Coordinates of C-alpha atoms and ligand atoms in Angstrom, one line a residue:
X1403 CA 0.0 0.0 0.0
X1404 CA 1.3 3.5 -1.1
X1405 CA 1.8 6.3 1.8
X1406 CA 2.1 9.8 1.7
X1407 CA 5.6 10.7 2.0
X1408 CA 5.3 14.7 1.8
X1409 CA 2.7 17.3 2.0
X1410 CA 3.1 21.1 0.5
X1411 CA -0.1 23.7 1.3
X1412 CA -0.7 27.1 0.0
X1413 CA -3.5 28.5 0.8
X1414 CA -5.9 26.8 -1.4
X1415 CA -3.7 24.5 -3.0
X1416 CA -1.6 21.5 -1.3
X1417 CA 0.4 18.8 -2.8
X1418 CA 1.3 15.2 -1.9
X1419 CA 3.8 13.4 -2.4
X1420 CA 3.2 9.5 -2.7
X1421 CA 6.1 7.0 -1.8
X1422 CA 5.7 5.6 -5.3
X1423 CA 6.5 9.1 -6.4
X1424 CA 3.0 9.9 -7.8
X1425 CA 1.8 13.7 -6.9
X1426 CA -1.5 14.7 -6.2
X1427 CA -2.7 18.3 -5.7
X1428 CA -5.8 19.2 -4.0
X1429 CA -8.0 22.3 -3.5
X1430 CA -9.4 23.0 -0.1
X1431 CA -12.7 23.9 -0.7
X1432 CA -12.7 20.0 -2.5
X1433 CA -11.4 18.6 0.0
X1434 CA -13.9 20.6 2.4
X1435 CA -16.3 19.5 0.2
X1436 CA -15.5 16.1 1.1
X1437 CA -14.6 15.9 4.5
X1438 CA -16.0 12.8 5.9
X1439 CA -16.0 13.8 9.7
X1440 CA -19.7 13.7 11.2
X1441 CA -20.3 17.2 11.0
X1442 CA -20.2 16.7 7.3
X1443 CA -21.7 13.3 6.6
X1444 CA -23.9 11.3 8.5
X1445 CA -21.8 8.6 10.2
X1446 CA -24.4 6.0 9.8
X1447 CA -25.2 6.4 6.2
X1448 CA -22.2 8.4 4.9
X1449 CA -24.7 11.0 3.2
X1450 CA -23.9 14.6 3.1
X1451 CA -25.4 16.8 5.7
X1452 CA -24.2 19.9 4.4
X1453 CA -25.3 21.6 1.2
X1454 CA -22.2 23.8 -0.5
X1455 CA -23.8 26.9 0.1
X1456 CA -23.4 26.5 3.7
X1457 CA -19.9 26.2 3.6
X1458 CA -17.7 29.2 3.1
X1459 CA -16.5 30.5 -0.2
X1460 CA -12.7 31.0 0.4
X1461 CA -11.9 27.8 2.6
X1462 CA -8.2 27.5 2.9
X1463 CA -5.7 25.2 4.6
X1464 CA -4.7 26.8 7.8
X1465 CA -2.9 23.7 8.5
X1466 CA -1.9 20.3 7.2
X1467 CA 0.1 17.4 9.0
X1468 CA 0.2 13.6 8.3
X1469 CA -0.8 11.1 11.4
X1470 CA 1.5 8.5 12.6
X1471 CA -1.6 6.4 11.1
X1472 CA -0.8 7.7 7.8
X1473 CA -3.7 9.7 7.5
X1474 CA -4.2 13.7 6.5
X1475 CA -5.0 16.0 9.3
X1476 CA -6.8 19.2 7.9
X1477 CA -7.8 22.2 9.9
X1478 CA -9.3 25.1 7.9
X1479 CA -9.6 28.5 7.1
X1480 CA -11.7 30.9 7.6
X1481 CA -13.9 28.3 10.8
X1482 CA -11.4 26.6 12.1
X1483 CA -13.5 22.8 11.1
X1484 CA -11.0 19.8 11.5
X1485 CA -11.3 16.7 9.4
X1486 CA -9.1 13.9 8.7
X1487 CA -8.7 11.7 5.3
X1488 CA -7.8 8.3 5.3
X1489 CA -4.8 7.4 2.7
X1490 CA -6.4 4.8 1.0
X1491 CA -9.3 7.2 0.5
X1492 CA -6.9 10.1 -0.8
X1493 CA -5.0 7.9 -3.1
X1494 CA -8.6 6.3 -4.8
X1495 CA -8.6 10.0 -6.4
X1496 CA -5.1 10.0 -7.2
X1497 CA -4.9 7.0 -9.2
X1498 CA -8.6 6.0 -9.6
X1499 CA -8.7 2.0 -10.6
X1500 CA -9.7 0.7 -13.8
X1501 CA -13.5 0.1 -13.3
X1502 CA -13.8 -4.0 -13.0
X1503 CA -17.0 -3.8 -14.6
X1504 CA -16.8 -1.4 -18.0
X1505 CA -17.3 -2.7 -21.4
X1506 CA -15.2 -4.8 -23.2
X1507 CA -15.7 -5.1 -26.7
X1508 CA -15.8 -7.8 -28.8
X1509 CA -13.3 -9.5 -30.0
X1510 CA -13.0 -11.6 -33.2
X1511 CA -15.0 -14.8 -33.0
X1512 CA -16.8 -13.7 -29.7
X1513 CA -19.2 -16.2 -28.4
X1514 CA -22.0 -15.6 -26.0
X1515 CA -20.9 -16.7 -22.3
X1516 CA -23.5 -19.2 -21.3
X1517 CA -25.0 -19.8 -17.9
X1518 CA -27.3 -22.4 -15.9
X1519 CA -30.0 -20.8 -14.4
X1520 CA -30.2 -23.4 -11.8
X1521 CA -26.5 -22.5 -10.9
X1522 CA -27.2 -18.8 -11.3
X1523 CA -30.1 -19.0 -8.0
X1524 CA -28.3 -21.4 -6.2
X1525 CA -24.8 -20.2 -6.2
X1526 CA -23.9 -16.4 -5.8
X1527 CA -20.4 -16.9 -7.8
X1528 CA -22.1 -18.1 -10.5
X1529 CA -24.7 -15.1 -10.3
X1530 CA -21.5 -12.8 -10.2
X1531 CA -20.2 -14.5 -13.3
X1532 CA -23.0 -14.2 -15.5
X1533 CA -24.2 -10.2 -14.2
X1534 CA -20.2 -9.7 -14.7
X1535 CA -20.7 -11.1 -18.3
X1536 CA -23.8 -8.8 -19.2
X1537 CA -21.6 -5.6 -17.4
X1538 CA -18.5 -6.1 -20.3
X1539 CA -19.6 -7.8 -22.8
X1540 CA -23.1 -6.4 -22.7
X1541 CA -24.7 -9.6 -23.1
X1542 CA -25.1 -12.9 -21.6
X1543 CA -27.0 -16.5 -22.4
X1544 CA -29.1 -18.2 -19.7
X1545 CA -29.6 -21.7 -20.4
X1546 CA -31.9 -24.6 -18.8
X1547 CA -34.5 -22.0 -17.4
X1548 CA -38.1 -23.3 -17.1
X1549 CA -39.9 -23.4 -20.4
X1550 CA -43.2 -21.5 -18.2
X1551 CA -44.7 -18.5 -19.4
X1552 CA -43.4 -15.7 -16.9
X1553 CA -40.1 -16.8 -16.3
X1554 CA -38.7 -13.4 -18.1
X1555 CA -39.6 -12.3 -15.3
X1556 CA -38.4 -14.0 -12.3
X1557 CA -34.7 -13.8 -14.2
X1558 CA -34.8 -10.1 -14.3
X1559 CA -36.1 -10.3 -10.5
X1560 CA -33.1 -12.1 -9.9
X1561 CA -31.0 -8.6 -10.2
X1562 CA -33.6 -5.9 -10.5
X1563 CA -36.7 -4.9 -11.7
X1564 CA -38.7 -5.6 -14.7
X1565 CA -39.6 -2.0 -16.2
X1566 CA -43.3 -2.3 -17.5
X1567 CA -44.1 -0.3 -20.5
X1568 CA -47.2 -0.2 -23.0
X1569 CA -46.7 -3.6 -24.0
X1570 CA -47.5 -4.8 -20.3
X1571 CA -45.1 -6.4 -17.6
X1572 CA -43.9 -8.9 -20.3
X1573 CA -44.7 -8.9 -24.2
X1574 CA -45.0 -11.9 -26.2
X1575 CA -43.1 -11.8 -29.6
X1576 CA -44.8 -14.5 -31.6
X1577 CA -46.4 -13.6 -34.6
X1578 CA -49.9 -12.4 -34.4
X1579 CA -53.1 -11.0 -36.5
X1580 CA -53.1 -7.3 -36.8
X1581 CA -49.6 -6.8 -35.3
X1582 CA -49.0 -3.5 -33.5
X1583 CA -45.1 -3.9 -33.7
X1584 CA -43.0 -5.9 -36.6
X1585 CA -41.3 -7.9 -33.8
X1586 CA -45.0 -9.6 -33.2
X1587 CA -44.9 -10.6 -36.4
X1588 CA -42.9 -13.7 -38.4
X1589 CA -40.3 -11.5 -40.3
X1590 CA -36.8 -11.1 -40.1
X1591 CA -35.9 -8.0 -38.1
X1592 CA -32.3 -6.0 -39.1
X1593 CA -30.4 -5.5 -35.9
X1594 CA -31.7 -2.9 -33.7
X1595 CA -32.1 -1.2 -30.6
X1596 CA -35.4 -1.4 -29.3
X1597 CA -37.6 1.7 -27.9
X1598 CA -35.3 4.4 -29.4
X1599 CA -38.7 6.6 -29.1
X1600 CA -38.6 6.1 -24.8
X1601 CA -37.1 8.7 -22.1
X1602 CA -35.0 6.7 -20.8
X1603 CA -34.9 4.2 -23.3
X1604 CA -35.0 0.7 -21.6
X1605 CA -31.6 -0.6 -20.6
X1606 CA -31.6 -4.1 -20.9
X1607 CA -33.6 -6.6 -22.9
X1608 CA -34.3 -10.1 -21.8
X1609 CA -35.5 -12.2 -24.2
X1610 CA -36.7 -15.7 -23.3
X1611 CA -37.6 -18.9 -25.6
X1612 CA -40.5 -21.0 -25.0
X1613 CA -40.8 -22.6 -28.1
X1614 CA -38.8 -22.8 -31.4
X1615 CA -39.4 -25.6 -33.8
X1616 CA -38.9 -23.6 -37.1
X1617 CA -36.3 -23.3 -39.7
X1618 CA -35.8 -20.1 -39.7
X1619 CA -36.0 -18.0 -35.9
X1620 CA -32.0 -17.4 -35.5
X1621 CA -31.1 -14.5 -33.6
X1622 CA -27.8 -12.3 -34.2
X1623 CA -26.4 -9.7 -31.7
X1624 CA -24.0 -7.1 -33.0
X1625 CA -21.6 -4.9 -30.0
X1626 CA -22.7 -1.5 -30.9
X1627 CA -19.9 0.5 -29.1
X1628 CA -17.2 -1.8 -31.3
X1629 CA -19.1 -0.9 -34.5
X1630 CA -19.1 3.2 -33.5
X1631 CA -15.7 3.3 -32.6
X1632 CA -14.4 1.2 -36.0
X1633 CA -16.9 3.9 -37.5
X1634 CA -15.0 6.9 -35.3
X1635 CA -12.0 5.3 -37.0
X1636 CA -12.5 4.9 -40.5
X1637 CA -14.7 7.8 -40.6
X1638 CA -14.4 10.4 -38.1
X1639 CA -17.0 12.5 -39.9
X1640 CA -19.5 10.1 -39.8
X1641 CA -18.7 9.6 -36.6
X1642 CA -19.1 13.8 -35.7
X1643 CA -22.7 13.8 -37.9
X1644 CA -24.2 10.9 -35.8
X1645 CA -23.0 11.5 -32.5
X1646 CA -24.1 15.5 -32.2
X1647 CA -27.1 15.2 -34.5
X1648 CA -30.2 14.4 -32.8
X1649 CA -33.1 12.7 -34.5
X1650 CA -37.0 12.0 -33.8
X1651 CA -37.9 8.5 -32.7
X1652 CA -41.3 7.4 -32.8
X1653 CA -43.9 4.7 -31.7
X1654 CA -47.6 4.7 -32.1
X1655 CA -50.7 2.6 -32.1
X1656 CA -54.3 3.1 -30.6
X1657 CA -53.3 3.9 -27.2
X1658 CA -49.8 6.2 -27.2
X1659 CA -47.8 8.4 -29.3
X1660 CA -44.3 7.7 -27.8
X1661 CA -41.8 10.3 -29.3
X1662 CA -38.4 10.7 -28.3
X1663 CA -35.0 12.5 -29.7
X1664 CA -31.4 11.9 -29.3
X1665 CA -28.8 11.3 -31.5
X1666 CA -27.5 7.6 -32.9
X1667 CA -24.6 7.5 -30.9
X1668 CA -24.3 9.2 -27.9
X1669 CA -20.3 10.0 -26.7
X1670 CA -19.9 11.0 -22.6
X1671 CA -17.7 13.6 -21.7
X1672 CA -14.4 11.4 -22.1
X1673 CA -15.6 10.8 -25.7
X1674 CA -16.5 7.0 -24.8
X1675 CA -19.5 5.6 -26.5
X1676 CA -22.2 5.0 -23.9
X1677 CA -25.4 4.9 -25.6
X1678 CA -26.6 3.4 -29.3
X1679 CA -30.2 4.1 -30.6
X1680 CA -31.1 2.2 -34.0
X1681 CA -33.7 1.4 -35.5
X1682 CA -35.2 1.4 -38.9
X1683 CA -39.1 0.7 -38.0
X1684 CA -39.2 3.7 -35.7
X1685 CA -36.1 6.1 -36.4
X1686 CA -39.3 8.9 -37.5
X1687 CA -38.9 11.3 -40.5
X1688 CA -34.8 13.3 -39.7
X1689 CA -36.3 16.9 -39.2
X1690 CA -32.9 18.2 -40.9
X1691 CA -31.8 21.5 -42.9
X1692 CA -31.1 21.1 -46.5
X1693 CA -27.8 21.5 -45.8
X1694 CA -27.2 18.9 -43.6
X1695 CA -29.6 16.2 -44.7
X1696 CA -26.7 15.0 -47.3
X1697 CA -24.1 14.2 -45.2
X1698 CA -26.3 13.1 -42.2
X1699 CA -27.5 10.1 -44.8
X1700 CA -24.4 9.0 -45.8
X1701 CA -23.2 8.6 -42.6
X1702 CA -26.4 6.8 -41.9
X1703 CA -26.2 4.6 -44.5
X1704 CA -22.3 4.2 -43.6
X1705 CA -23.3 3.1 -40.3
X1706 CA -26.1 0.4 -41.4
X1707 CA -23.3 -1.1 -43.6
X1708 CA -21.4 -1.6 -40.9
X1709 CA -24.0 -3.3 -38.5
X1710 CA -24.4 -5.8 -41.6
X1711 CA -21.1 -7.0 -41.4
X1712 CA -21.4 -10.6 -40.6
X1713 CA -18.0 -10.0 -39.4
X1714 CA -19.3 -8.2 -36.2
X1715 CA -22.5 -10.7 -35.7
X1716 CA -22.7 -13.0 -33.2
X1717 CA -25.3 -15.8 -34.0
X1718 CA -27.6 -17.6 -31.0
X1719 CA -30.1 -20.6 -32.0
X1720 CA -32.3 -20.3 -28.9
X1721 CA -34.2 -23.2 -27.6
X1722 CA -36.9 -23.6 -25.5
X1723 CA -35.6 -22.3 -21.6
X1724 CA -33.0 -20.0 -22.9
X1725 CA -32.4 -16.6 -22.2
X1726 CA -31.1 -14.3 -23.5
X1727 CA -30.2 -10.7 -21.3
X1728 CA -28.6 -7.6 -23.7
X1729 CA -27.6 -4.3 -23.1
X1730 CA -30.2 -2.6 -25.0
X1731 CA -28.1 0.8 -25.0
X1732 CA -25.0 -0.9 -26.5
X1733 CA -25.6 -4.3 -28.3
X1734 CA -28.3 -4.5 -31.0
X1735 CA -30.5 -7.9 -31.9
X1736 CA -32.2 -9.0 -34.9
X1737 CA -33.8 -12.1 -36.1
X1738 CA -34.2 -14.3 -39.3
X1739 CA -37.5 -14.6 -40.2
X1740 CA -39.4 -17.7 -39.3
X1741 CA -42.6 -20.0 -39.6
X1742 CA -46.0 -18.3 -38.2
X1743 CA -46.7 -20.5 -35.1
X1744 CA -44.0 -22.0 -34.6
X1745 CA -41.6 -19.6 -32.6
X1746 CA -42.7 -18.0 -29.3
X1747 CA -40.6 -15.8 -27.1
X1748 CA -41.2 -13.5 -24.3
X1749 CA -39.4 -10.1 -23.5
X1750 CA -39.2 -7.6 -21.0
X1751 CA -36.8 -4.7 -19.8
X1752 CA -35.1 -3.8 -17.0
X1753 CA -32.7 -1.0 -16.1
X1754 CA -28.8 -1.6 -16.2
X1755 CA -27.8 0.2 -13.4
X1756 CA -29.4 -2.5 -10.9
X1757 CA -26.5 -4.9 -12.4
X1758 CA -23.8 -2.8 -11.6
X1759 CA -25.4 -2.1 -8.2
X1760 CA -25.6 -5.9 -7.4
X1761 CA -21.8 -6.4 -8.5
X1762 CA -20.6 -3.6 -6.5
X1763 CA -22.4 -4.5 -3.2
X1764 CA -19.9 -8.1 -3.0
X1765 CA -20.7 -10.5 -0.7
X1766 CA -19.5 -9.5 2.6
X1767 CA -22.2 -6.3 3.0
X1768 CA -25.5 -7.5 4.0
X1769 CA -26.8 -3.8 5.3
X1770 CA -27.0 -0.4 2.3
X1771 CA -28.1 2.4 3.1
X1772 CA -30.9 3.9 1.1
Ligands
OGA2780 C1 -38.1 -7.7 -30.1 C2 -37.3 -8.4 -31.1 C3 -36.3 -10.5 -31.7 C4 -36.7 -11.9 -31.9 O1 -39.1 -8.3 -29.6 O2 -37.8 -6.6 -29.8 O3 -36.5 -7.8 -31.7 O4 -35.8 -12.7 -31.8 N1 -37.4 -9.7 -31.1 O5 -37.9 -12.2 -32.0
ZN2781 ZN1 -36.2 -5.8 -30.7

């Protein structure tokens, strides 16, 4: 474990010195911020009990020394409040770790990681494994589930929540008279993202077979974030029209008019790739000048050519009691058209963040706070 060897304050500026010879510099009214003595945060639940605005403007360090305990001792200017910051929680900022469970993408050949669902309830490494799988690759296979209606369900209740919408708790995808949506129909469907037209859109998919017996029926999965950033590559342009140009989504039947907008590929602030919407059967008419409608199709069309690239695909046969759970905001899914009748799955969503949230929590912490 790294120490602080030196520290170095101004007045609101100070600077460690690490014994690996890593620096760090900090600004008081951060570190005030931050303080994690129970004046500050609430020793039970470690929330904030201050709101910035209480604190004052100018804090300063008055004074700075390191405990034999290797710890930071911090009085202030202009109050006078004490606080003291642990090393190991100093040096989490300095050199932050690599998050365990950020995307991976695909490499050549990828195959789907596959997992029991009998192991997945009864054994919590196994659980880990598979929500771990789902977290970097963005996608993972359960096998062996019951083949009973509902089940969908009770596998996204083994992390989360299922996030109803307009097609009900669950939806059935089998092809049916009068179809509301192509998915409920027997056609092949190009890989997509489903619900570009919801705020938030959904952030996983489950997808669960009860019944297969047709020729036709395969799915394909394509990583969304690898195809963006080949894109990015071979065509920064492209890359530029599609990530800053936002576009109108759209869903409708009898009973709602869902319309969303946002752009095709949305880029955080580090210029990563965190969110893909495509979809042909409900990207709405692009409300775009003249002058940009050009360019803003042939990246378009640029982008579909590369999300047909078998290359990229990664092919699943399921059969009845699989499973399939996808990052809906990363990997897309398509299927080949198949036999009216004779293929039956059921879907539903769930947000993403409850899979992180269960990986994080590890196994020795029985008690969160809210
Ligand atoms: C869907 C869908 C794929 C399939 O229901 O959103 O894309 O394999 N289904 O039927
Ligand atoms: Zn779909």
């Amino acid at each position: 474990m790294h120490h602080i060897t030196t520290i170095v304050t101004g007045r609101e500026w100070a600077t460690l010195t690490w014994s690996d010879g890593l620096t760090q510099s900090l600004y008081a009214p951060w570190l005030r911020d931050n303080a994690q003595d129970s004046q500050t945060v609430h020793p039970g639940n470690g929330q904030r009990l201050i709101d910035i605005a209480d604190l004052p403007e100018n804090a300063a360090f008055r004074s700075a020394t390191l405990s034999t305990d290797g710890s930071l001792a911090i009085t202030f200017d202009p109050d006078g409040h004490e606080s003291v910051y642990p090393a190991s929680w100093l040096r989490g900022f300095a050199a932050p770790a690599q998050d365990p469970y950020g995307p991976r993408l695909w490499p050549t050949g990828f195959t789907v990681a596959r997992f029991e669902y009998g192991k997945i309830i009864a054994d919590r490494d196994t659980e880990r494994n598979w929500l771990t799988a789902i977290a970097r690759d963005g996608i993972a296979l359960v096998t062996d589930a019951p083949v009973e209606p509902e089940t969908v369900c009770a596998i996204a209740e083994n992390f989360g929540f299922v996030r109803e919408t307009n097609y009900g708790r669950l939806f059935d995808v089998r092809s049916v008279e009068n179809p509301t949506n192509m998915a409920f129909t027997s056609a092949g469907l190009m890989v997509h993202t489903d619900n570009p037209y919801r705020d938030p859109v959904p952030g996983l998919q489950l997808l669960h077979c009860l019944q297969n017996e047709t020729d036709g029926g395969g799915s394909l999965f394509v990583d969304g974030f690898q195809v963006a950033d080949r894109l990015r590559r071979d065509d920064p342009e492209a890359f530029r029209i599609l990530s800053t140009t936002w576009l109108p989504f759209r869903f409708h039947d009898a009973t709602v008019d869902l319309q969303a907008r946002a752009p095709m590929i949305t880029v955080d602030d580090k210029g990563r790739v965190v969110t893909i919407r495509y979809n042909n059967r409900s990207i709405a008419p692009a409300d775009l000048s003249a002058a940009d409608l050009p360019a803003f199709y042939d990246a378009y069309r640029k982008f579909s050519h590369y999300l047909r690239n078998p290359e990229v695909e990664a092919t699943l046969r399921l059969a009845p009691g699989d499973c399939v759970v996808f990052d809906n905001m990363r990997v897309l899914h398509g299927r080949k058209g198949f036999a009216p009748g004779k293929r039956w799955l059921q879907g539903c969503y769930a947000d993403k963040d409850a899979v992180y949230g269960r990986l994080r929590i590890g196994d020795d912490k029985t008690v969160q706070q809210m």
